[in-house]
Amino acid sequence: MTQTVLLIQCPDKKGIVARVSDFVFRHDANIINSDQHSTDPEGGRFFMRLEFGLNEDKVPRAQFEQDWAAVAKELGAAWSLHYGTERMRMGILVSKQDHCLFDLLHRQRSGELRVDIPLVISNHADCRELVERYGIPFHHVPVTPETQRIAERQMLPLLRGATDFCVLARYMRVLSDDFLTVYGRDIINIHHSFLPSFKGADPYRQAHDRGVKIIGATAHFVTRELDEGPIIEQMVDRVYYKDTIDDLRRKGRNLEKLALANAIQAYVEHRIILDANRTIVFQ
């Protein structure tokens, strides 16, 4: 049996779950998990994630996809199928801060994060030793405001040829609209949730000076609008009156690592459906 995930979104109406379940049953597949959500049972949008075992000896995936496409057309559904035999390739971009990078490398090495990491690109050389210790190619591509266009032209062939998606693990450069268009695949970013209120240098000092009571981190998809992409995961922690600026930075790093790892886990397990500028993230 091939573990398979089907993601669906369509206009809501009665009988969708029954129709999909019956289709899977009639194609000799066994449902393992099923999650669904409707924004409004009357005229809303319907979202579904179905995980099942596909017996490819009896029903080849090409036949399954062809038959399902006809049903999806009836439902007016956008859909995607993902097979457990496929392992996603994740590129990483990083600058000097290595806490998120190290966490992802460890999770991948331990098998907790089921991805391949074909390369890491950085605008600084600081993380080279760490990355190469894990046997992963490291590419140092320096970037300045004057050389960004040239640097991106160096990065794009590396990423397009080797990755299915990309993660900005505290990469402190803003990717251009042209880069996003040419790369054409999903990019996940992590940042501290202070950005809307505390922009510029040293946001943790600004937050400490303001006496904030909660700090957080946000993982989101990258879009042309800076830090405005659909949110995948958010984590928060309490701030106490005794906490120093270093305490806030430590808590922030921990939150960033966990939020980013959770977001990537949801992505590679195909638990995310995009709905305009928001996400449906199934548990």
Tab-separated table of C-alpha atoms in Angstrom:
chain	number	residue	atom	x	y	z
A	1	MET	CA	0.000	0.000	0.000
A	2	THR	CA	1.269	3.460	-0.897
A	3	GLN	CA	0.473	6.100	1.713
A	4	THR	CA	-1.300	8.868	-0.191
A	5	VAL	CA	-2.647	12.308	0.727
A	6	LEU	CA	-5.424	14.038	-1.194
A	7	LEU	CA	-6.016	17.764	-0.618
A	8	ILE	CA	-9.280	19.279	-1.824
A	9	GLN	CA	-10.904	22.698	-1.800
A	10	CYS	CA	-14.203	23.491	-3.474
A	11	PRO	CA	-17.555	25.222	-2.973
A	12	ASP	CA	-19.356	23.558	-0.069
A	13	LYS	CA	-22.463	21.472	-0.633
A	14	LYS	CA	-24.047	18.349	0.793
A	15	GLY	CA	-22.493	14.980	0.079
A	16	ILE	CA	-18.869	15.891	-0.634
A	17	VAL	CA	-17.420	13.665	2.102
A	18	ALA	CA	-19.647	10.775	1.033
A	19	ARG	CA	-18.708	11.232	-2.632
A	20	VAL	CA	-14.977	11.322	-1.927
A	21	SER	CA	-15.075	8.403	0.521
A	22	ASP	CA	-17.071	6.282	-1.911
A	23	PHE	CA	-14.581	7.033	-4.687
A	24	VAL	CA	-11.656	5.951	-2.517
A	25	PHE	CA	-13.484	2.777	-1.444
A	26	ARG	CA	-14.340	1.837	-5.027
A	27	HIS	CA	-10.686	2.207	-5.984
A	28	ASP	CA	-9.618	-0.367	-3.400
A	29	ALA	CA	-7.976	2.199	-1.101
A	30	ASN	CA	-8.205	2.245	2.687
A	31	ILE	CA	-8.813	5.553	4.505
A	32	ILE	CA	-6.378	6.200	7.372
A	33	ASN	CA	-7.249	9.784	8.359
A	34	SER	CA	-9.851	12.291	7.230
A	35	ASP	CA	-10.118	15.970	8.177
A	36	GLN	CA	-12.437	18.577	6.740
A	37	HIS	CA	-13.505	22.161	7.334
A	38	SER	CA	-16.215	24.417	5.939
A	39	THR	CA	-16.195	28.202	6.190
A	40	ASP	CA	-19.994	28.142	5.913
A	41	PRO	CA	-22.219	25.105	5.169
A	42	GLU	CA	-24.413	27.369	3.059
A	43	GLY	CA	-22.379	28.917	0.270
A	44	GLY	CA	-18.967	28.652	1.924
A	45	ARG	CA	-15.712	26.968	0.955
A	46	PHE	CA	-14.982	23.332	1.789
A	47	PHE	CA	-11.508	22.004	2.583
A	48	MET	CA	-10.493	18.384	3.035
A	49	ARG	CA	-7.381	16.340	3.694
A	50	LEU	CA	-7.735	12.614	3.135
A	51	GLU	CA	-4.938	10.187	3.950
A	52	PHE	CA	-5.286	6.661	2.614
A	53	GLY	CA	-3.412	3.582	1.495
A	54	LEU	CA	-3.462	3.077	-2.271
A	55	ASN	CA	-3.049	-0.465	-3.612
A	56	GLU	CA	-1.058	0.296	-6.759
A	57	ASP	CA	-0.966	-3.377	-7.745
A	58	LYS	CA	-4.708	-3.169	-8.360
A	59	VAL	CA	-5.122	0.529	-9.169
A	60	PRO	CA	-2.047	2.277	-10.635
A	61	ARG	CA	-1.699	5.877	-9.548
A	62	ALA	CA	-2.101	7.150	-13.114
A	63	GLN	CA	-5.500	5.443	-13.332
A	64	PHE	CA	-6.482	6.712	-9.886
A	65	GLU	CA	-5.566	10.286	-10.823
A	66	GLN	CA	-7.419	10.112	-14.122
A	67	ASP	CA	-10.599	8.794	-12.482
A	68	TRP	CA	-10.370	11.277	-9.621
A	69	ALA	CA	-9.954	14.221	-12.001
A	70	ALA	CA	-13.420	13.481	-13.400
A	71	VAL	CA	-14.961	13.514	-9.911
A	72	ALA	CA	-13.086	16.689	-8.982
A	73	LYS	CA	-14.495	18.363	-12.073
A	74	GLU	CA	-18.028	17.484	-10.911
A	75	LEU	CA	-17.290	19.038	-7.517
A	76	GLY	CA	-15.567	22.104	-8.963
A	77	ALA	CA	-12.580	21.202	-6.811
A	78	ALA	CA	-8.962	22.281	-6.851
A	79	TRP	CA	-6.882	19.348	-5.649
A	80	SER	CA	-3.457	17.785	-5.305
A	81	LEU	CA	-2.240	14.242	-4.660
A	82	HIS	CA	0.913	13.396	-2.729
A	83	TYR	CA	2.528	9.997	-2.358
A	84	GLY	CA	4.533	8.716	0.604
A	85	THR	CA	7.227	7.405	-1.707
A	86	GLU	CA	8.101	11.005	-2.614
A	87	ARG	CA	10.601	12.836	-0.402
A	88	MET	CA	10.658	16.626	-0.708
A	89	ARG	CA	13.900	18.529	-1.285
A	90	MET	CA	14.316	21.563	0.972
A	91	GLY	CA	16.804	24.327	0.252
A	92	ILE	CA	17.913	26.550	3.137
A	93	LEU	CA	18.977	30.197	3.036
A	94	VAL	CA	20.680	31.565	6.148
A	95	SER	CA	22.758	34.551	7.236
A	96	LYS	CA	24.845	34.620	10.440
A	97	GLN	CA	22.391	33.421	13.097
A	98	ASP	CA	22.522	29.630	13.073
A	99	HIS	CA	19.946	28.533	15.679
A	100	CYS	CA	17.187	27.708	13.172
A	101	LEU	CA	19.661	26.175	10.727
A	102	PHE	CA	21.214	23.913	13.362
A	103	ASP	CA	17.772	22.816	14.573
A	104	LEU	CA	16.655	21.874	11.053
A	105	LEU	CA	19.879	20.006	10.296
A	106	HIS	CA	19.524	18.016	13.517
A	107	ARG	CA	15.857	17.200	12.909
A	108	GLN	CA	16.635	16.048	9.379
A	109	ARG	CA	19.617	13.939	10.459
A	110	SER	CA	17.609	12.278	13.256
A	111	GLY	CA	14.762	11.416	10.888
A	112	GLU	CA	12.274	13.633	12.682
A	113	LEU	CA	11.980	15.883	9.620
A	114	ARG	CA	11.471	13.749	6.527
A	115	VAL	CA	13.130	15.856	3.837
A	116	ASP	CA	16.327	15.931	1.830
A	117	ILE	CA	18.530	19.027	2.172
A	118	PRO	CA	20.551	19.258	-1.051
A	119	LEU	CA	22.197	22.600	-0.255
A	120	VAL	CA	22.487	25.586	2.056
A	121	ILE	CA	23.112	29.092	0.692
A	122	SER	CA	24.347	31.974	2.822
A	123	ASN	CA	25.408	35.559	2.286
A	124	HIS	CA	28.058	34.982	4.980
A	125	ALA	CA	30.599	32.194	5.441
A	126	ASP	CA	30.001	31.795	9.193
A	127	CYS	CA	27.860	28.627	8.927
A	128	ARG	CA	30.050	26.755	6.441
A	129	GLU	CA	31.711	24.475	9.014
A	130	LEU	CA	28.385	23.574	10.642
A	131	VAL	CA	26.721	22.725	7.328
A	132	GLU	CA	29.633	20.732	5.917
A	133	ARG	CA	29.828	18.765	9.172
A	134	TYR	CA	26.436	17.355	8.141
A	135	GLY	CA	27.750	16.502	4.679
A	136	ILE	CA	25.606	19.116	2.937
A	137	PRO	CA	26.980	21.403	0.191
A	138	PHE	CA	27.402	25.007	1.361
A	139	HIS	CA	27.321	27.897	-1.100
A	140	HIS	CA	28.611	31.300	-0.016
A	141	VAL	CA	26.920	33.978	-2.118
A	142	PRO	CA	27.754	37.453	-0.736
A	143	VAL	CA	25.027	40.065	-1.136
A	144	THR	CA	25.100	43.853	-0.941
A	145	PRO	CA	22.425	46.292	-2.115
A	146	GLU	CA	24.570	46.905	-5.189
A	147	THR	CA	25.128	43.211	-5.997
A	148	GLN	CA	21.767	41.696	-5.033
A	149	ARG	CA	20.611	41.195	-8.618
A	150	ILE	CA	23.874	39.418	-9.498
A	151	ALA	CA	23.735	37.313	-6.321
A	152	GLU	CA	20.178	36.212	-7.005
A	153	ARG	CA	21.171	35.172	-10.520
A	154	GLN	CA	23.810	32.933	-8.904
A	155	MET	CA	21.354	31.460	-6.406
A	156	LEU	CA	18.452	30.696	-8.731
A	157	PRO	CA	20.062	27.912	-10.819
A	158	LEU	CA	21.256	26.220	-7.630
A	159	LEU	CA	17.799	26.282	-6.065
A	160	ARG	CA	15.680	25.586	-9.142
A	161	GLY	CA	17.726	22.555	-10.079
A	162	ALA	CA	17.822	20.941	-6.652
A	163	THR	CA	14.850	21.972	-4.480
A	164	ASP	CA	11.079	21.593	-4.251
A	165	PHE	CA	10.738	24.435	-1.744
A	166	CYS	CA	12.958	26.774	0.213
A	167	VAL	CA	13.263	27.919	3.839
A	168	LEU	CA	14.630	31.239	5.054
A	169	ALA	CA	16.233	30.188	8.337
A	170	ARG	CA	16.975	33.733	9.526
A	171	TYR	CA	18.141	34.902	6.098
A	172	MET	CA	18.449	38.637	6.582
A	173	ARG	CA	18.047	39.792	2.997
A	174	VAL	CA	14.784	40.650	1.232
A	175	LEU	CA	14.331	38.563	-1.899
A	176	SER	CA	13.313	40.536	-4.967
A	177	ASP	CA	10.005	40.114	-6.786
A	178	ASP	CA	11.948	38.838	-9.798
A	179	PHE	CA	13.578	36.146	-7.656
A	180	LEU	CA	10.201	34.984	-6.320
A	181	THR	CA	8.759	34.850	-9.834
A	182	VAL	CA	11.637	32.931	-11.387
A	183	TYR	CA	11.986	30.481	-8.478
A	184	GLY	CA	8.252	29.857	-8.667
A	185	ARG	CA	8.019	27.532	-5.662
A	186	ASP	CA	6.976	27.920	-2.056
A	187	ILE	CA	9.306	29.728	0.339
A	188	ILE	CA	8.780	29.613	4.110
A	189	ASN	CA	10.161	32.365	6.349
A	190	ILE	CA	10.529	32.774	10.115
A	191	HIS	CA	10.595	36.039	12.019
A	192	HIS	CA	9.929	37.362	15.483
A	193	SER	CA	6.394	38.656	15.898
A	194	PHE	CA	7.633	42.085	16.961
A	195	LEU	CA	8.023	43.208	13.372
A	196	PRO	CA	4.688	45.042	13.093
A	197	SER	CA	5.432	47.042	16.266
A	198	PHE	CA	9.195	47.014	16.663
A	199	LYS	CA	10.881	47.423	13.310
A	200	GLY	CA	14.506	48.259	12.734
A	201	ALA	CA	17.546	47.439	14.800
A	202	ASP	CA	17.392	45.415	18.026
A	203	PRO	CA	13.643	44.750	18.346
A	204	TYR	CA	14.168	42.796	21.576
A	205	ARG	CA	15.616	45.877	23.262
A	206	GLN	CA	12.647	47.913	21.994
A	207	ALA	CA	10.243	45.289	23.324
A	208	HIS	CA	12.011	45.171	26.684
A	209	ASP	CA	11.893	48.951	26.960
A	210	ARG	CA	8.143	48.883	26.260
A	211	GLY	CA	7.547	46.219	28.899
A	212	VAL	CA	5.860	43.660	26.632
A	213	LYS	CA	4.235	40.692	28.363
A	214	ILE	CA	4.277	38.233	25.446
A	215	ILE	CA	6.849	37.550	22.752
A	216	GLY	CA	6.435	35.306	19.769
A	217	ALA	CA	7.579	33.985	16.424
A	218	THR	CA	5.718	33.607	13.137
A	219	ALA	CA	6.359	31.197	10.260
A	220	HIS	CA	4.719	32.217	7.003
A	221	PHE	CA	4.861	31.844	3.244
A	222	VAL	CA	6.899	34.476	1.425
A	223	THR	CA	5.028	36.790	-0.938
A	224	ARG	CA	5.822	40.046	-2.703
A	225	GLU	CA	4.456	41.943	0.304
A	226	LEU	CA	7.203	41.913	2.941
A	227	ASP	CA	6.243	39.740	5.949
A	228	GLU	CA	2.589	39.728	4.855
A	229	GLY	CA	2.388	36.185	3.475
A	230	PRO	CA	-0.109	33.577	4.723
A	231	ILE	CA	0.695	32.522	8.288
A	232	ILE	CA	1.440	28.835	8.881
A	233	GLU	CA	2.454	28.733	12.548
A	234	GLN	CA	2.801	31.096	15.504
A	235	MET	CA	4.328	30.443	18.923
A	236	VAL	CA	4.293	32.663	22.009
A	237	ASP	CA	5.871	32.769	25.465
A	238	ARG	CA	5.302	34.892	28.550
A	239	VAL	CA	7.648	37.722	29.484
A	240	TYR	CA	8.145	38.350	33.189
A	241	TYR	CA	9.333	41.489	34.939
A	242	LYS	CA	12.655	39.860	35.842
A	243	ASP	CA	13.442	38.905	32.237
A	244	THR	CA	16.469	40.663	30.794
A	245	ILE	CA	17.026	41.522	27.142
A	246	ASP	CA	19.154	38.375	26.865
A	247	ASP	CA	16.263	36.344	28.313
A	248	LEU	CA	13.977	37.748	25.618
A	249	ARG	CA	16.486	36.897	22.916
A	250	ARG	CA	16.847	33.339	24.255
A	251	LYS	CA	13.081	32.843	24.406
A	252	GLY	CA	12.752	34.323	20.946
A	253	ARG	CA	15.325	31.937	19.473
A	254	ASN	CA	13.543	28.948	21.005
A	255	LEU	CA	10.201	30.115	19.634
A	256	GLU	CA	11.655	30.701	16.183
A	257	LYS	CA	13.121	27.190	16.055
A	258	LEU	CA	9.894	25.514	17.119
A	259	ALA	CA	7.568	27.614	14.968
A	260	LEU	CA	9.708	27.066	11.866
A	261	ALA	CA	10.049	23.328	12.475
A	262	ASN	CA	6.296	22.962	13.019
A	263	ALA	CA	5.546	24.908	9.840
A	264	ILE	CA	7.912	22.800	7.751
A	265	GLN	CA	6.534	19.594	9.268
A	266	ALA	CA	3.005	20.635	8.319
A	267	TYR	CA	4.179	21.530	4.816
A	268	VAL	CA	6.004	18.274	4.050
A	269	GLU	CA	3.130	16.243	5.520
A	270	HIS	CA	0.782	18.079	3.153
A	271	ARG	CA	-1.406	19.445	5.934
A	272	ILE	CA	-1.670	22.989	4.536
A	273	ILE	CA	-4.228	24.377	2.103
A	274	LEU	CA	-3.943	27.996	0.970
A	275	ASP	CA	-7.147	30.025	0.944
A	276	ALA	CA	-6.381	33.485	-0.453
A	277	ASN	CA	-4.091	35.102	2.156
A	278	ARG	CA	-4.788	32.602	4.936
A	279	THR	CA	-4.034	28.957	5.521
A	280	ILE	CA	-6.007	25.937	6.631
A	281	VAL	CA	-3.524	23.842	8.636
A	282	PHE	CA	-4.901	20.418	9.501
A	283	GLN	CA	-3.666	18.775	12.682
